[in-house]
mmCIF file of the C-alpha atoms, coordinates in Angstrom:
data_MODEL
# 
_entry.id   MODEL 
# 
loop_
_atom_site.group_PDB 
_atom_site.id 
_atom_site.type_symbol 
_atom_site.label_atom_id 
_atom_site.label_alt_id 
_atom_site.label_comp_id 
_atom_site.label_asym_id 
_atom_site.label_entity_id 
_atom_site.label_seq_id 
_atom_site.pdbx_PDB_ins_code 
_atom_site.Cartn_x 
_atom_site.Cartn_y 
_atom_site.Cartn_z 
_atom_site.occupancy 
_atom_site.B_iso_or_equiv 
_atom_site.pdbx_formal_charge 
_atom_site.auth_seq_id 
_atom_site.auth_comp_id 
_atom_site.auth_asym_id 
_atom_site.auth_atom_id 
_atom_site.pdbx_PDB_model_num 
ATOM 1  C CA . MET A 1 1  ? 13.732 10.437  6.259   1.00 0.00 ? 1  MET A CA 1 
ATOM 2  C CA . ASP A 1 2  ? 13.965 14.178  5.810   1.00 0.00 ? 2  ASP A CA 1 
ATOM 3  C CA . LEU A 1 3  ? 10.179 14.486  6.075   1.00 0.00 ? 3  LEU A CA 1 
ATOM 4  C CA . LEU A 1 4  ? 10.115 12.404  9.257   1.00 0.00 ? 4  LEU A CA 1 
ATOM 5  C CA . ARG A 1 5  ? 12.955 14.410  10.778  1.00 0.00 ? 5  ARG A CA 1 
ATOM 6  C CA . ALA A 1 6  ? 11.279 17.697  9.839   1.00 0.00 ? 6  ALA A CA 1 
ATOM 7  C CA . ARG A 1 7  ? 8.214  16.601  11.793  1.00 0.00 ? 7  ARG A CA 1 
ATOM 8  C CA . ASP A 1 8  ? 10.243 15.287  14.727  1.00 0.00 ? 8  ASP A CA 1 
ATOM 9  C CA . VAL A 1 9  ? 8.948  11.764  14.176  1.00 0.00 ? 9  VAL A CA 1 
ATOM 10 C CA . GLU A 1 10 ? 11.140 9.140   15.795  1.00 0.00 ? 10 GLU A CA 1 
ATOM 11 C CA . PHE A 1 11 ? 11.962 6.195   13.566  1.00 0.00 ? 11 PHE A CA 1 
ATOM 12 C CA . ASP A 1 12 ? 14.194 3.173   13.266  1.00 0.00 ? 12 ASP A CA 1 
ATOM 13 C CA . ILE A 1 13 ? 16.090 2.289   10.126  1.00 0.00 ? 13 ILE A CA 1 
ATOM 14 C CA . ILE A 1 14 ? 16.254 -1.376  9.226   1.00 0.00 ? 14 ILE A CA 1 
ATOM 15 C CA . GLU A 1 15 ? 18.955 -2.237  6.742   1.00 0.00 ? 15 GLU A CA 1 
ATOM 16 C CA . TYR A 1 16 ? 17.062 -5.032  5.044   1.00 0.00 ? 16 TYR A CA 1 
ATOM 17 C CA . LEU A 1 17 ? 20.040 -6.087  2.893   1.00 0.00 ? 17 LEU A CA 1 
ATOM 18 C CA . LYS A 1 18 ? 22.065 -6.787  6.036   1.00 0.00 ? 18 LYS A CA 1 
ATOM 19 C CA . ASP A 1 19 ? 19.159 -7.982  8.167   1.00 0.00 ? 19 ASP A CA 1 
ATOM 20 C CA . HIS A 1 20 ? 16.901 -9.826  5.713   1.00 0.00 ? 20 HIS A CA 1 
ATOM 21 C CA . PRO A 1 21 ? 13.236 -9.827  6.664   1.00 0.00 ? 21 PRO A CA 1 
ATOM 22 C CA . THR A 1 22 ? 11.758 -13.154 7.704   1.00 0.00 ? 22 THR A CA 1 
ATOM 23 C CA . ARG A 1 23 ? 8.671  -14.712 6.174   1.00 0.00 ? 23 ARG A CA 1 
ATOM 24 C CA . GLU A 1 24 ? 6.705  -13.671 9.260   1.00 0.00 ? 24 GLU A CA 1 
ATOM 25 C CA . ARG A 1 25 ? 7.929  -10.072 9.057   1.00 0.00 ? 25 ARG A CA 1 
ATOM 26 C CA . LEU A 1 26 ? 7.086  -9.806  5.356   1.00 0.00 ? 26 LEU A CA 1 
ATOM 27 C CA . GLU A 1 27 ? 3.615  -11.227 5.956   1.00 0.00 ? 27 GLU A CA 1 
ATOM 28 C CA . LYS A 1 28 ? 3.050  -8.716  8.757   1.00 0.00 ? 28 LYS A CA 1 
ATOM 29 C CA . ILE A 1 29 ? 4.142  -5.815  6.543   1.00 0.00 ? 29 ILE A CA 1 
ATOM 30 C CA . ILE A 1 30 ? 1.857  -7.013  3.752   1.00 0.00 ? 30 ILE A CA 1 
ATOM 31 C CA . ASP A 1 31 ? -1.090 -7.154  6.161   1.00 0.00 ? 31 ASP A CA 1 
ATOM 32 C CA . MET A 1 32 ? -0.453 -3.522  7.165   1.00 0.00 ? 32 MET A CA 1 
ATOM 33 C CA . LEU A 1 33 ? -0.051 -2.141  3.623   1.00 0.00 ? 33 LEU A CA 1 
ATOM 34 C CA . ASP A 1 34 ? -2.760 -0.408  1.663   1.00 0.00 ? 34 ASP A CA 1 
ATOM 35 C CA . GLY A 1 35 ? -2.845 -1.153  -2.027  1.00 0.00 ? 35 GLY A CA 1 
ATOM 36 C CA . PRO A 1 36 ? -1.777 -4.128  -4.112  1.00 0.00 ? 36 PRO A CA 1 
ATOM 37 C CA . VAL A 1 37 ? 0.790  -6.470  -2.602  1.00 0.00 ? 37 VAL A CA 1 
ATOM 38 C CA . ALA A 1 38 ? 2.556  -6.463  -5.994  1.00 0.00 ? 38 ALA A CA 1 
ATOM 39 C CA . ASP A 1 39 ? 3.680  -2.890  -5.228  1.00 0.00 ? 39 ASP A CA 1 
ATOM 40 C CA . LEU A 1 40 ? 6.085  -4.307  -2.647  1.00 0.00 ? 40 LEU A CA 1 
ATOM 41 C CA . VAL A 1 41 ? 8.235  -5.793  -5.434  1.00 0.00 ? 41 VAL A CA 1 
ATOM 42 C CA . ARG A 1 42 ? 10.495 -3.478  -7.413  1.00 0.00 ? 42 ARG A CA 1 
ATOM 43 C CA . LYS A 1 43 ? 10.208 -4.180  -11.122 1.00 0.00 ? 43 LYS A CA 1 
ATOM 44 C CA . ASP A 1 44 ? 13.567 -2.657  -11.916 1.00 0.00 ? 44 ASP A CA 1 
ATOM 45 C CA . LYS A 1 45 ? 16.698 -3.639  -13.813 1.00 0.00 ? 45 LYS A CA 1 
ATOM 46 C CA . ARG A 1 46 ? 17.522 -6.409  -11.322 1.00 0.00 ? 46 ARG A CA 1 
ATOM 47 C CA . PHE A 1 47 ? 14.015 -7.844  -11.664 1.00 0.00 ? 47 PHE A CA 1 
ATOM 48 C CA . LYS A 1 48 ? 14.488 -8.001  -15.436 1.00 0.00 ? 48 LYS A CA 1 
ATOM 49 C CA . GLU A 1 49 ? 17.996 -9.479  -15.108 1.00 0.00 ? 49 GLU A CA 1 
ATOM 50 C CA . LEU A 1 50 ? 16.489 -12.320 -13.097 1.00 0.00 ? 50 LEU A CA 1 
ATOM 51 C CA . GLY A 1 51 ? 14.036 -12.969 -15.935 1.00 0.00 ? 51 GLY A CA 1 
ATOM 52 C CA . LEU A 1 52 ? 11.032 -12.487 -13.683 1.00 0.00 ? 52 LEU A CA 1 
ATOM 53 C CA . ASN A 1 53 ? 7.533  -11.756 -14.941 1.00 0.00 ? 53 ASN A CA 1 
ATOM 54 C CA . PRO A 1 54 ? 5.503  -9.121  -13.037 1.00 0.00 ? 54 PRO A CA 1 
ATOM 55 C CA . ALA A 1 55 ? 2.308  -11.101 -13.611 1.00 0.00 ? 55 ALA A CA 1 
ATOM 56 C CA . ASP A 1 56 ? 3.746  -13.910 -11.462 1.00 0.00 ? 56 ASP A CA 1 
ATOM 57 C CA . TYR A 1 57 ? 4.002  -11.730 -8.340  1.00 0.00 ? 57 TYR A CA 1 
ATOM 58 C CA . THR A 1 58 ? 0.529  -10.481 -7.542  1.00 0.00 ? 58 THR A CA 1 
ATOM 59 C CA . ASP A 1 59 ? -0.435 -12.389 -4.380  1.00 0.00 ? 59 ASP A CA 1 
ATOM 60 C CA . ASN A 1 60 ? 0.956  -12.621 -0.865  1.00 0.00 ? 60 ASN A CA 1 
ATOM 61 C CA . LYS A 1 61 ? 2.514  -16.059 -1.296  1.00 0.00 ? 61 LYS A CA 1 
ATOM 62 C CA . THR A 1 62 ? 4.488  -15.265 -4.462  1.00 0.00 ? 62 THR A CA 1 
ATOM 63 C CA . VAL A 1 63 ? 5.549  -11.804 -3.258  1.00 0.00 ? 63 VAL A CA 1 
ATOM 64 C CA . VAL A 1 64 ? 6.881  -13.224 0.003   1.00 0.00 ? 64 VAL A CA 1 
ATOM 65 C CA . ALA A 1 65 ? 8.682  -16.009 -1.860  1.00 0.00 ? 65 ALA A CA 1 
ATOM 66 C CA . VAL A 1 66 ? 10.453 -13.665 -4.281  1.00 0.00 ? 66 VAL A CA 1 
ATOM 67 C CA . LEU A 1 67 ? 11.451 -11.240 -1.519  1.00 0.00 ? 67 LEU A CA 1 
ATOM 68 C CA . LEU A 1 68 ? 12.859 -14.035 0.625   1.00 0.00 ? 68 LEU A CA 1 
ATOM 69 C CA . GLU A 1 69 ? 14.974 -15.182 -2.302  1.00 0.00 ? 69 GLU A CA 1 
ATOM 70 C CA . HIS A 1 70 ? 15.832 -11.688 -3.593  1.00 0.00 ? 70 HIS A CA 1 
ATOM 71 C CA . PRO A 1 71 ? 15.478 -9.125  -0.774  1.00 0.00 ? 71 PRO A CA 1 
ATOM 72 C CA . GLU A 1 72 ? 17.044 -6.460  -2.999  1.00 0.00 ? 72 GLU A CA 1 
ATOM 73 C CA . LEU A 1 73 ? 13.737 -6.383  -4.902  1.00 0.00 ? 73 LEU A CA 1 
ATOM 74 C CA . MET A 1 74 ? 11.790 -5.023  -1.938  1.00 0.00 ? 74 MET A CA 1 
ATOM 75 C CA . GLN A 1 75 ? 10.324 -1.620  -2.652  1.00 0.00 ? 75 GLN A CA 1 
ATOM 76 C CA . ARG A 1 76 ? 11.430 0.991   -0.187  1.00 0.00 ? 76 ARG A CA 1 
ATOM 77 C CA . PRO A 1 77 ? 11.258 2.885   1.973   1.00 0.00 ? 77 PRO A CA 1 
ATOM 78 C CA . ILE A 1 78 ? 8.492  1.242   3.950   1.00 0.00 ? 78 ILE A CA 1 
ATOM 79 C CA . VAL A 1 79 ? 7.275  3.295   6.869   1.00 0.00 ? 79 VAL A CA 1 
ATOM 80 C CA . ILE A 1 80 ? 5.278  1.600   9.606   1.00 0.00 ? 80 ILE A CA 1 
ATOM 81 C CA . ARG A 1 81 ? 3.253  3.528   12.120  1.00 0.00 ? 81 ARG A CA 1 
ATOM 82 C CA . GLY A 1 82 ? 0.988  1.714   14.500  1.00 0.00 ? 82 GLY A CA 1 
ATOM 83 C CA . LYS A 1 83 ? -0.907 -0.912  12.540  1.00 0.00 ? 83 LYS A CA 1 
ATOM 84 C CA . ARG A 1 84 ? -0.440 0.758   9.164   1.00 0.00 ? 84 ARG A CA 1 
ATOM 85 C CA . ALA A 1 85 ? 2.399  0.684   6.669   1.00 0.00 ? 85 ALA A CA 1 
ATOM 86 C CA . ILE A 1 86 ? 3.048  2.612   3.508   1.00 0.00 ? 86 ILE A CA 1 
ATOM 87 C CA . ILE A 1 87 ? 5.565  2.450   0.711   1.00 0.00 ? 87 ILE A CA 1 
ATOM 88 C CA . ALA A 1 88 ? 6.797  6.032   0.922   1.00 0.00 ? 88 ALA A CA 1 
ATOM 89 C CA . ARG A 1 89 ? 7.738  6.450   -2.710  1.00 0.00 ? 89 ARG A CA 1 
ATOM 90 C CA . PRO A 1 90 ? 7.286  9.215   -3.607  1.00 0.00 ? 90 PRO A CA 1 
ATOM 91 C CA . PRO A 1 91 ? 7.754  10.745  -0.129  1.00 0.00 ? 91 PRO A CA 1 
ATOM 92 C CA . GLU A 1 92 ? 4.452  12.648  -0.406  1.00 0.00 ? 92 GLU A CA 1 
ATOM 93 C CA . LYS A 1 93 ? 2.652  9.330   0.169   1.00 0.00 ? 93 LYS A CA 1 
ATOM 94 C CA . LEU A 1 94 ? 3.880  9.528   3.730   1.00 0.00 ? 94 LEU A CA 1 
ATOM 95 C CA . GLU A 1 95 ? 1.461  12.372  4.464   1.00 0.00 ? 95 GLU A CA 1 
ATOM 96 C CA . ALA A 1 96 ? -1.429 9.895   4.675   1.00 0.00 ? 96 ALA A CA 1 
ATOM 97 C CA . LEU A 1 97 ? 0.343  8.019   7.461   1.00 0.00 ? 97 LEU A CA 1 
ATOM 98 C CA . LEU A 1 98 ? 1.386  11.049  9.500   1.00 0.00 ? 98 LEU A CA 1 
# 
């Protein structure tokens, strides 16, 4: 957010844990992302606690399903500009979108 503010880019913040994304919204984000869809799923401590296997979440259908059930696993922040989206982690990845 600091990078966006520094460049005077207007943006909206969506609190995805309060306002869970719908199947349609997730599919739209996936269509706009560059790179593997598997990158949208955080393989962190929570992922391991759930006993999930990263190899099971490599296509659109399985990624959407796991994020609908466990929205806390969505990688963030996701920045959308026009018809493109990027997972801005690390923030330097945002440069390609701006």
